[in-house]
mmCIF file of C-alpha atoms and ligand atoms in Angstrom:
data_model
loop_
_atom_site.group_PDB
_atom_site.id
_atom_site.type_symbol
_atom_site.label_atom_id
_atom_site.label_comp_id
_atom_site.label_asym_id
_atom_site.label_seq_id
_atom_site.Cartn_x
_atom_site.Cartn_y
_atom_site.Cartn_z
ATOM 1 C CA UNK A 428 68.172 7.251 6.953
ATOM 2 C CA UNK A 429 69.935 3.902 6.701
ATOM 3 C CA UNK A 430 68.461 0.733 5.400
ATOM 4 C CA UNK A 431 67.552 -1.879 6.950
ATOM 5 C CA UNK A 432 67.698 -4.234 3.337
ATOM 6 C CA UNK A 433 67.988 -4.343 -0.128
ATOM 7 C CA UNK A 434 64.354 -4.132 -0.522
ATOM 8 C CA UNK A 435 65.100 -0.195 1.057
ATOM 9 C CA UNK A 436 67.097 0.589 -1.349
ATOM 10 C CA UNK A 437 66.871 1.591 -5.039
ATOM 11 C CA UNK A 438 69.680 0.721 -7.590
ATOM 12 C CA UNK A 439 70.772 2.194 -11.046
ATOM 13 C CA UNK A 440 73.878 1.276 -12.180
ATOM 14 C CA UNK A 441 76.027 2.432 -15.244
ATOM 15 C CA UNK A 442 78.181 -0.463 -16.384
ATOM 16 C CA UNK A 443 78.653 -4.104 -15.611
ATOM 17 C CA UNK A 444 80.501 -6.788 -17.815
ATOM 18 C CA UNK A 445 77.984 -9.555 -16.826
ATOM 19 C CA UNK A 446 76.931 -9.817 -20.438
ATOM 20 C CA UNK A 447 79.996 -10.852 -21.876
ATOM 21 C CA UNK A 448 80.628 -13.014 -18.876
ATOM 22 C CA UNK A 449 77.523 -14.871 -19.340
ATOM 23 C CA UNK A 450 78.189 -15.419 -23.308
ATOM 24 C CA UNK A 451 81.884 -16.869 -22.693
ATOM 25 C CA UNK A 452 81.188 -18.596 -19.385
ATOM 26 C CA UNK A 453 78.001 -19.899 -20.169
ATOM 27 C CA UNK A 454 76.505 -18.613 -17.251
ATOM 28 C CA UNK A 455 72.840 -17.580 -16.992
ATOM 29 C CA UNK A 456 71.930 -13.866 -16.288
ATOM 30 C CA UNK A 457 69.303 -15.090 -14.367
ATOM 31 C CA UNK A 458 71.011 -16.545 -11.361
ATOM 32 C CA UNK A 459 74.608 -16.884 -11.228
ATOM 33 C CA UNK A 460 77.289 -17.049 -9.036
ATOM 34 C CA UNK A 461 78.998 -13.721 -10.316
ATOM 35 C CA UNK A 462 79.004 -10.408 -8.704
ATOM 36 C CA UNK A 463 74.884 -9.805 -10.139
ATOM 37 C CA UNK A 464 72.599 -11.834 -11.679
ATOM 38 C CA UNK A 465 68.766 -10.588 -12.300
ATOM 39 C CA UNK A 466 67.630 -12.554 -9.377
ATOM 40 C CA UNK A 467 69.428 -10.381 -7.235
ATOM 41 C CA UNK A 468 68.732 -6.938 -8.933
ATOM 42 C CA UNK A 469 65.051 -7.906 -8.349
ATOM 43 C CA UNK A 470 65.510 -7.730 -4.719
ATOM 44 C CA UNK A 471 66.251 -3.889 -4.779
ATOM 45 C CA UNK A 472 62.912 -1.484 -4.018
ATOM 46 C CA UNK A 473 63.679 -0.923 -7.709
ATOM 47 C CA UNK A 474 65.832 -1.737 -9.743
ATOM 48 C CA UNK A 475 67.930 -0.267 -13.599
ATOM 49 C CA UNK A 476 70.853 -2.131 -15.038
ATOM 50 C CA UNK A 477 73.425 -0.801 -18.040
ATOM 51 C CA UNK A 478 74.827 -4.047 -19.619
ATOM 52 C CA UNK A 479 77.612 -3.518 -21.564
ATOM 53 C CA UNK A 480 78.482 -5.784 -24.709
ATOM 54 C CA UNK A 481 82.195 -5.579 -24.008
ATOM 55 C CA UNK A 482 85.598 -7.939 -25.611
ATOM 56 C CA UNK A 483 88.987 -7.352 -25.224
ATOM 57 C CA UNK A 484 89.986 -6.604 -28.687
ATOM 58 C CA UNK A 485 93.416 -8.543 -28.277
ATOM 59 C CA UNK A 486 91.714 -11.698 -27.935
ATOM 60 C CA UNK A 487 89.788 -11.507 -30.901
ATOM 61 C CA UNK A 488 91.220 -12.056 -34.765
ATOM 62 C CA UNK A 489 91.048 -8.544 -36.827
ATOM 63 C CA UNK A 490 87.746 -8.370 -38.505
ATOM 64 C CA UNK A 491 85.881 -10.276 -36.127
ATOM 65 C CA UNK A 492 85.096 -7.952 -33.114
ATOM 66 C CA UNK A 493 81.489 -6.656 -34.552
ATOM 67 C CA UNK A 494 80.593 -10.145 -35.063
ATOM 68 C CA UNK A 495 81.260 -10.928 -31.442
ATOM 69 C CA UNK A 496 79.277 -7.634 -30.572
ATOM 70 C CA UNK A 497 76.000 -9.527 -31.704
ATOM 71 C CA UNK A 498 76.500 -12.596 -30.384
ATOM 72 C CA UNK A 499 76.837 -10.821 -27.179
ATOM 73 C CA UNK A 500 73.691 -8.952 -28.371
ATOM 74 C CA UNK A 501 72.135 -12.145 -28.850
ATOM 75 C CA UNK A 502 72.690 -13.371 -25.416
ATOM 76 C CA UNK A 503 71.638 -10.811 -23.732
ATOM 77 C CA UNK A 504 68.063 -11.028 -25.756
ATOM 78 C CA UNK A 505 67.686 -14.413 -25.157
ATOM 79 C CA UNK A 506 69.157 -14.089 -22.016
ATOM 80 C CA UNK A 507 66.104 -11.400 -21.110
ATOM 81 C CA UNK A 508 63.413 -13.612 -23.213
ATOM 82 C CA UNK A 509 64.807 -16.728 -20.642
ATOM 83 C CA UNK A 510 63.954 -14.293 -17.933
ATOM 84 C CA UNK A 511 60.828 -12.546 -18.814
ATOM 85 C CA UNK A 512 59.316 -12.234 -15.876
ATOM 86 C CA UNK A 513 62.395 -10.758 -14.107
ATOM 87 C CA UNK A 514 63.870 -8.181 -16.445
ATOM 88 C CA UNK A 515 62.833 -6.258 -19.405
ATOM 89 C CA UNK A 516 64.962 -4.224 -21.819
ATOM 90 C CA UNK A 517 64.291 -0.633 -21.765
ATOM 91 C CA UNK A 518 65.113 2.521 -23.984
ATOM 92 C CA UNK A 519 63.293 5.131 -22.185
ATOM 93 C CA UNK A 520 62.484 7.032 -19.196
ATOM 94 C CA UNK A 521 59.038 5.723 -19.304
ATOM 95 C CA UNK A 522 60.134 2.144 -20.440
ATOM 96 C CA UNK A 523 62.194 2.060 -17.030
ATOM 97 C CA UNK A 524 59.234 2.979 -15.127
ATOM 98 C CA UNK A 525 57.015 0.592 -16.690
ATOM 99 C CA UNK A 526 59.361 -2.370 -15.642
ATOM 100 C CA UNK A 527 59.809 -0.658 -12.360
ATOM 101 C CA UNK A 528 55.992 -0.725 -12.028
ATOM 102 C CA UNK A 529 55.637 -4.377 -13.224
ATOM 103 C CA UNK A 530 57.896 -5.372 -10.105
ATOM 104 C CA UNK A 531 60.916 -5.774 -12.934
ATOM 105 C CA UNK A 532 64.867 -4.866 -13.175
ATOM 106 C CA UNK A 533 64.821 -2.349 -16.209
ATOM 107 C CA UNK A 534 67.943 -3.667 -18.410
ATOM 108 C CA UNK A 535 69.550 -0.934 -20.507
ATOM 109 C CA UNK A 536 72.658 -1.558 -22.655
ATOM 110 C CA UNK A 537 75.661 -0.346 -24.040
ATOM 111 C CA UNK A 538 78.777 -1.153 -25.439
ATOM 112 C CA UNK A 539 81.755 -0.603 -24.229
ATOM 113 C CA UNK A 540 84.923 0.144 -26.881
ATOM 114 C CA UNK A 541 83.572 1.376 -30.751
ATOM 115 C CA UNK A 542 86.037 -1.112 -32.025
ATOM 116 C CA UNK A 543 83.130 -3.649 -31.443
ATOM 117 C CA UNK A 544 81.273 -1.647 -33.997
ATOM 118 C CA UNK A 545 84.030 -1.703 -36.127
ATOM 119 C CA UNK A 546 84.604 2.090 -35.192
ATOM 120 C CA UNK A 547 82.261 3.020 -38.006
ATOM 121 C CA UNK A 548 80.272 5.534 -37.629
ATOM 122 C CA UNK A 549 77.795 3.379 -39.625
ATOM 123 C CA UNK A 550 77.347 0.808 -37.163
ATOM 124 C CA UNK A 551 75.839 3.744 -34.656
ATOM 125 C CA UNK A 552 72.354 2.921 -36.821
ATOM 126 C CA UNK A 553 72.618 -0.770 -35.689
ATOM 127 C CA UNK A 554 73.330 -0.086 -32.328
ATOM 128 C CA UNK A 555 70.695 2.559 -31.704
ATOM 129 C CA UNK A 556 68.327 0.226 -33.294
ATOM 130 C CA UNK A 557 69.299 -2.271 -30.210
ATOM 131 C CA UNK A 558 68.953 0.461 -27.859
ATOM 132 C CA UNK A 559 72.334 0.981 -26.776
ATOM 133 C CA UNK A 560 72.131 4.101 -24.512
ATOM 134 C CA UNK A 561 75.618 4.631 -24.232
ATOM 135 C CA UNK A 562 79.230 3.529 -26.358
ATOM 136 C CA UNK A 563 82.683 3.981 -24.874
ATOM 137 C CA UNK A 564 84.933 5.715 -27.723
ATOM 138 C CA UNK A 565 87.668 3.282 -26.647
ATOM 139 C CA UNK A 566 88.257 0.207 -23.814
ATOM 140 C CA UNK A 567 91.960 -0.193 -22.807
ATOM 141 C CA UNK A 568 93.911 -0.488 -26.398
ATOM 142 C CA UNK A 569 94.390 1.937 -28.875
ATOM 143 C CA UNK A 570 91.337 1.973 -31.496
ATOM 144 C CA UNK A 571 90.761 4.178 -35.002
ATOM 145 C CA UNK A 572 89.296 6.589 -33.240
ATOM 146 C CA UNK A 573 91.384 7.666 -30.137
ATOM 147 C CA UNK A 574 94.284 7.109 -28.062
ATOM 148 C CA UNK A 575 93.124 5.675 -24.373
ATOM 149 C CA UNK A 576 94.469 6.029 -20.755
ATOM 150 C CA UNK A 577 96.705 3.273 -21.013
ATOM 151 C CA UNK A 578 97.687 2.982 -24.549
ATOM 152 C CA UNK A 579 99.014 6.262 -26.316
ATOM 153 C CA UNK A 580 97.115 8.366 -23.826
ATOM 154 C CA UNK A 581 98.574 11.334 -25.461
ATOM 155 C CA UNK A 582 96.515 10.874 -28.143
ATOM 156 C CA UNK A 583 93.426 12.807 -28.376
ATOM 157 C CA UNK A 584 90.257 11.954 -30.862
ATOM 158 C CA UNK A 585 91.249 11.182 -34.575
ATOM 159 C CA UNK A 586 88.872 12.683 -37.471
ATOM 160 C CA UNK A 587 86.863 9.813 -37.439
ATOM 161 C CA UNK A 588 86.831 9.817 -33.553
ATOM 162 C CA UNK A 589 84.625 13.220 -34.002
ATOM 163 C CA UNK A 590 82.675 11.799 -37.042
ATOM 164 C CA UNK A 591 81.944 8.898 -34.624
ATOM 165 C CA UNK A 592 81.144 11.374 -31.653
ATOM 166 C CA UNK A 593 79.014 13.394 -33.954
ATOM 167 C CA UNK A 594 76.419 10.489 -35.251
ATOM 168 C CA UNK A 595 76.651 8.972 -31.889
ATOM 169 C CA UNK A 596 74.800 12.393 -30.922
ATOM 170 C CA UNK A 597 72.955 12.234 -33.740
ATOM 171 C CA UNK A 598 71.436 9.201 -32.961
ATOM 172 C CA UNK A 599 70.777 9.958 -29.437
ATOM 173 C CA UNK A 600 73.889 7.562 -28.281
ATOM 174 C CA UNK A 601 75.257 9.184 -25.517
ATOM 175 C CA UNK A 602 79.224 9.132 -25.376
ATOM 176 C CA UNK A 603 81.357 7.340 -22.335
ATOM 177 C CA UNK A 604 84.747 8.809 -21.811
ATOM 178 C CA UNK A 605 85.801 5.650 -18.836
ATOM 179 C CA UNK A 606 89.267 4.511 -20.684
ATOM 180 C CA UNK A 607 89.475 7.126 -22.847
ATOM 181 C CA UNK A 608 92.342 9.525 -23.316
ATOM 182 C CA UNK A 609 92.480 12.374 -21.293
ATOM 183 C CA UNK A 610 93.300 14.554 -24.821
ATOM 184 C CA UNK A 611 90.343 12.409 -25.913
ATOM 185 C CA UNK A 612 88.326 13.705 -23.065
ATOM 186 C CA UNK A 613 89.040 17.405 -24.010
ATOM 187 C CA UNK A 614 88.072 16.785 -27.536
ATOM 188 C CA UNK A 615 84.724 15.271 -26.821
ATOM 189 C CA UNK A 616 84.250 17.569 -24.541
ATOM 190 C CA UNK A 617 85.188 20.469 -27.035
ATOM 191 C CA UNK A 618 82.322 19.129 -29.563
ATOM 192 C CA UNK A 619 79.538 20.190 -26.967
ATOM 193 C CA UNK A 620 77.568 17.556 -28.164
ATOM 194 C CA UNK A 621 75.485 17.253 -24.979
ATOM 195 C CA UNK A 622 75.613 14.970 -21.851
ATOM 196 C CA UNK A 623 79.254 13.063 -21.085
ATOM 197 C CA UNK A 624 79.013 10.500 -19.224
ATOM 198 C CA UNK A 625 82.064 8.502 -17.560
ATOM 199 C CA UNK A 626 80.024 5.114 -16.547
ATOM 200 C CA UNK A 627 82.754 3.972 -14.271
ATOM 201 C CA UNK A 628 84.984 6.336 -12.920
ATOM 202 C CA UNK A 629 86.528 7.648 -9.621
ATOM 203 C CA UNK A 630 88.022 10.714 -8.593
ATOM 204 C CA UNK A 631 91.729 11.207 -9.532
ATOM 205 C CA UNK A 632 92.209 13.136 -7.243
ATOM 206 C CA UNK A 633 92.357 10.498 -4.520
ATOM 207 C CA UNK A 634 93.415 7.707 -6.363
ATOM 208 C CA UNK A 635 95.641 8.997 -8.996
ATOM 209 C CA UNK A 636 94.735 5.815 -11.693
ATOM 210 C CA UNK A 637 94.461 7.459 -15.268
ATOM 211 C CA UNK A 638 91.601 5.241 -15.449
ATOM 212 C CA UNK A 639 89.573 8.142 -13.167
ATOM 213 C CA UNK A 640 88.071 11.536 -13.598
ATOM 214 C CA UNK A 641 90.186 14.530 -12.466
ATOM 215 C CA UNK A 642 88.722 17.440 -11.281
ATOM 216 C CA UNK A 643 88.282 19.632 -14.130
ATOM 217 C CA UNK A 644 87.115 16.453 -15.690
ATOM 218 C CA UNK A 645 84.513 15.522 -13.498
ATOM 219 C CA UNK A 646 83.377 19.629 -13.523
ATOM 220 C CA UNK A 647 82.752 19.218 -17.663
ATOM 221 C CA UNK A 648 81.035 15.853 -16.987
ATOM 222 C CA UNK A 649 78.774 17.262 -14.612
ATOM 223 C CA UNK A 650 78.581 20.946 -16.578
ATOM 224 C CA UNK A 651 77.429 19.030 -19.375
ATOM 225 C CA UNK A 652 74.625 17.647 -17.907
ATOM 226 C CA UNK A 653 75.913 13.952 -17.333
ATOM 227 C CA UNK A 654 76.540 11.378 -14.706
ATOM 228 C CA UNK A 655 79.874 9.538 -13.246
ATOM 229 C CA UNK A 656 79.631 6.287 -11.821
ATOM 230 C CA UNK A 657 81.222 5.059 -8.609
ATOM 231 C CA UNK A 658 83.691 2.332 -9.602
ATOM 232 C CA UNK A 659 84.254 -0.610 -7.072
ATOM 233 C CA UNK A 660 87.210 -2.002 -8.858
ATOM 234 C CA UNK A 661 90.173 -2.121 -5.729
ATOM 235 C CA UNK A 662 92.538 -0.657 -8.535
ATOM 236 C CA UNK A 663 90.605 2.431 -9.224
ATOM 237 C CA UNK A 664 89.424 2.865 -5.616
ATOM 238 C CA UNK A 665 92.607 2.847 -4.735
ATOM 239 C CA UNK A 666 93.818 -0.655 -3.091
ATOM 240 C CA UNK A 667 92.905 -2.360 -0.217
ATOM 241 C CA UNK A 668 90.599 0.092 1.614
ATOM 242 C CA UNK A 669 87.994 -0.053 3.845
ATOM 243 C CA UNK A 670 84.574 1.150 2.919
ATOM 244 C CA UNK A 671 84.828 4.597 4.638
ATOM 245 C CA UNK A 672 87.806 5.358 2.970
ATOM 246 C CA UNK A 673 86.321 4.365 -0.490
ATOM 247 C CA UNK A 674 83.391 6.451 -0.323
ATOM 248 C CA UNK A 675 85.700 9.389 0.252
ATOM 249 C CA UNK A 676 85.254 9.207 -3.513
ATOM 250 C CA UNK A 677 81.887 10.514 -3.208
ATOM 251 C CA UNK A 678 82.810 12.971 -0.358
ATOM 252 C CA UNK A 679 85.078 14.548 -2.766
ATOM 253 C CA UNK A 680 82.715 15.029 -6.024
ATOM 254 C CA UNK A 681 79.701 16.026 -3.919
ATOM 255 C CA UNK A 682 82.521 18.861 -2.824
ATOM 256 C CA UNK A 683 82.504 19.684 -6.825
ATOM 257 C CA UNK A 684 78.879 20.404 -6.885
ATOM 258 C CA UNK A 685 78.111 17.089 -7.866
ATOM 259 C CA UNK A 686 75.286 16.081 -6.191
ATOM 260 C CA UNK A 687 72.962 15.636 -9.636
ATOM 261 C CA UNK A 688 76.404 14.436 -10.975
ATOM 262 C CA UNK A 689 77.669 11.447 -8.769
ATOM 263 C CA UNK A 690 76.042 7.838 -9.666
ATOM 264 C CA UNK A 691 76.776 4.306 -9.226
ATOM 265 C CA UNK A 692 79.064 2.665 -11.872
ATOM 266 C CA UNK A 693 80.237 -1.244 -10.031
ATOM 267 C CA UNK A 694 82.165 -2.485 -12.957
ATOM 268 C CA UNK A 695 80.501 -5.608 -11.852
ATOM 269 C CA UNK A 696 81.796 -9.068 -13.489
ATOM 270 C CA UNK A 697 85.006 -6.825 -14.708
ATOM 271 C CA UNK A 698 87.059 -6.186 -11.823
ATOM 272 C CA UNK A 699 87.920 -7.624 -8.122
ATOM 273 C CA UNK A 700 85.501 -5.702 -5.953
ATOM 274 C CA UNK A 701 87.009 -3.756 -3.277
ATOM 275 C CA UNK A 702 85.881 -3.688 0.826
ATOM 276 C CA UNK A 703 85.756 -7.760 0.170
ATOM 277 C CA UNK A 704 82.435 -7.327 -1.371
ATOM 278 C CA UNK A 705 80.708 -10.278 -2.826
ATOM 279 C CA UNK A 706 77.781 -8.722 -5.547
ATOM 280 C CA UNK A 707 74.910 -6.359 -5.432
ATOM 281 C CA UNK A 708 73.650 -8.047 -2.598
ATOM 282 C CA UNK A 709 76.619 -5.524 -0.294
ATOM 283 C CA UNK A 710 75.374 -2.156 -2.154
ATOM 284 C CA UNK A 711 73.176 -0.813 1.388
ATOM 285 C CA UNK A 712 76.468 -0.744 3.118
ATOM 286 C CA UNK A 713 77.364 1.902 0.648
ATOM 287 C CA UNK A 714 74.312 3.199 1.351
ATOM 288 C CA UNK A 715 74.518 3.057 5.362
ATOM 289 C CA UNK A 716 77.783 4.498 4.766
ATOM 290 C CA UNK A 717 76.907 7.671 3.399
ATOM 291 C CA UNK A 718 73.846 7.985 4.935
ATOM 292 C CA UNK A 719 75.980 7.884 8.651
ATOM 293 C CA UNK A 720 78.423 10.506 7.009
ATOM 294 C CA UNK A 721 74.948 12.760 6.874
ATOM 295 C CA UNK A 722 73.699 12.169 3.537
ATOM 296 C CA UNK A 723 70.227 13.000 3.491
ATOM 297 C CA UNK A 724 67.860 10.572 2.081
ATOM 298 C CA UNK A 725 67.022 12.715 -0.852
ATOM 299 C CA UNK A 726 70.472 12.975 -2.160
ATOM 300 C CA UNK A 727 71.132 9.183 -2.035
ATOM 301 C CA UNK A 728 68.098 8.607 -4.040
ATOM 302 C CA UNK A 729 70.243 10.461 -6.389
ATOM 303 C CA UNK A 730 73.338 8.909 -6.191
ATOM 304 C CA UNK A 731 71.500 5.179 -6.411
ATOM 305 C CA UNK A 732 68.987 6.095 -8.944
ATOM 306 C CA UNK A 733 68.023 9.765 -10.661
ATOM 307 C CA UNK A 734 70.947 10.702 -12.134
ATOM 308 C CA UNK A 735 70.949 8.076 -14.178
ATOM 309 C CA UNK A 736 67.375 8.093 -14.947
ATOM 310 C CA UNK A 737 67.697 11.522 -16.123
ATOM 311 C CA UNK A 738 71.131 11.334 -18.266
ATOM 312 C CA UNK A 739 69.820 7.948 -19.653
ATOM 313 C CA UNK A 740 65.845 8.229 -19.277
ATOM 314 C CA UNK A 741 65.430 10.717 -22.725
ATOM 315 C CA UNK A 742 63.892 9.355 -24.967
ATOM 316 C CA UNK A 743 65.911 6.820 -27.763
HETATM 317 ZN ZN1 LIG B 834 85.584 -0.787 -18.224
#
């Protein structure tokens, strides 16, 4: 059925950069002028947030990247403490529906690239004692652990890169393979260490960007019990397109079987959205998209909402 608002419509999103946007622009997480601000997730019928702590390593002098990752931690803490009675961090399945309940945007976090955390698999304690739900083994450039998709992408996961994986796991971190290798990918995926998730990633298949999910890809993120979030970066959806073409991105991983697979991953605050989209505010004509390509209302409850919850609702 399509919507009629964004009150319709519930939202769960895997990645957004607003974090680090807010700590080096100033801005305020609570209203902004930026692609979402908590003022605007709170207009959804409910609404779940992944903020990633993310820096582009090149910017930042050796030695100095984990120190950055707290500030950005910091932020987002006060940022939430600023905005109590819109948002509330959450960990849980149960924490999520308690904001939910309370009429509040559940925030969840992550980070994206280990080289914030120094690549140690020490630092995993720290970061599951912040609740990070997720960690991307690598952003764009080339870290201790693994090659990526744009810098030696033949590279697949180093010895430390599996050490890493492995207390990740341990810790109930779950690993993001967006930017990583594609030998990278096939390592992870080797270590069977549970759910995969690729928090913002399109299908390769019709946009051939290394930055997205091939097939077989998408069929191990989904066979292992994890999620892949639509990306609305123009360079990953594949240029100037309209909307109909873009969800054809959807079309073709709900033809993979991935109907408890597909999610919603905007890359908000770290890309130029695509279909001339503004913020969160455009999401229900995704929504009104899909559901006029037949889409039945179960199955975009789904997509914007429970397969997330379930690959990110376990407990911490
Ligand atoms: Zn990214």
């Amino acid at each position: 059925m399509r919507c009629a608002s964004m009150g319709d419509v519930p939202y769960f999103d895997g990645h957004c950069d607003t974090v680090s946007e807010c700590a080096h622009q100033h801005r305020s997480l609570g209203e902004n002028g930026g692609h979402l601000d908590l003022a605007r997730l709170g207009r959804f019928r409910k609404a779940a947030q992944v903020f990633a702590i993310f820096a582009n390593a090149a910017r930042f002098p050796e030695g100095t990247l984990f120190a950055e990752c707290q500030k950005q931690h910091a932020v987002f803490l006060a940022e939430l403490a600023k905005n109590a009675g819109l948002a509330v961090q959450c960990r849980t399945g149960a924490d999520i529906a308690g904001a939910n309940a309370a009429g509040k945007v559940a925030a969840l976090l992550s980070v994206e690239g280990a080289e914030l955390l120094d690549c140690d698999p020490a630092r995993l304690e720290t970061a599951a004692a912040w609740g990070v739900k997720l960690v991307n083994i690598t952003w764009n450039h080339v870290n201790a652990l693994s090659g990526t998709n744009v810098e030696q992408p033949d590279r697949g996961l180093t010895d430390r890169g599996r050490a890493f994986a492995g207390e990740a796991a341990r810790l109930g971190i779950l690993l993001d393979v967006s930017h990583l290798s594609d030998p990278g990918f096939w390592d992870l995926a080797e270590l069977g260490l549970g759910p995969i998730v690729a928090s913002h990633s399109n299908a390769r298949a019709l946009c051939g960007h290394p930055r997205n999910l091939t097939d077989d890809m998408f069929k191990a993120v989904r066979d292992s019990g994890g999620a892949a979030g639509f990306n609305l970066c123009t360079e990953f959806v594949g240029g100037a397109c309209s909307l109909d073409d873009g969800v054809r991105h959807i079309d073709h991983f709900m033809e993979l079987d991935g109907a408890k697979t597909v999610a919603l991953g905007g890359d908000w605050d770290g890309c130029g959205l695509s279909f001339g989209w503004h913020g969160v505010q455009d999401l229900p004509a995704l929504w009104n998209a899909l559901a006029d390509r037949g889409y039945d209302e179960g199955t975009l409850e789904d997509i914007f909402f429970n397969n997330w919850l379930r690959v990110l609702g376990g407990a911490a």
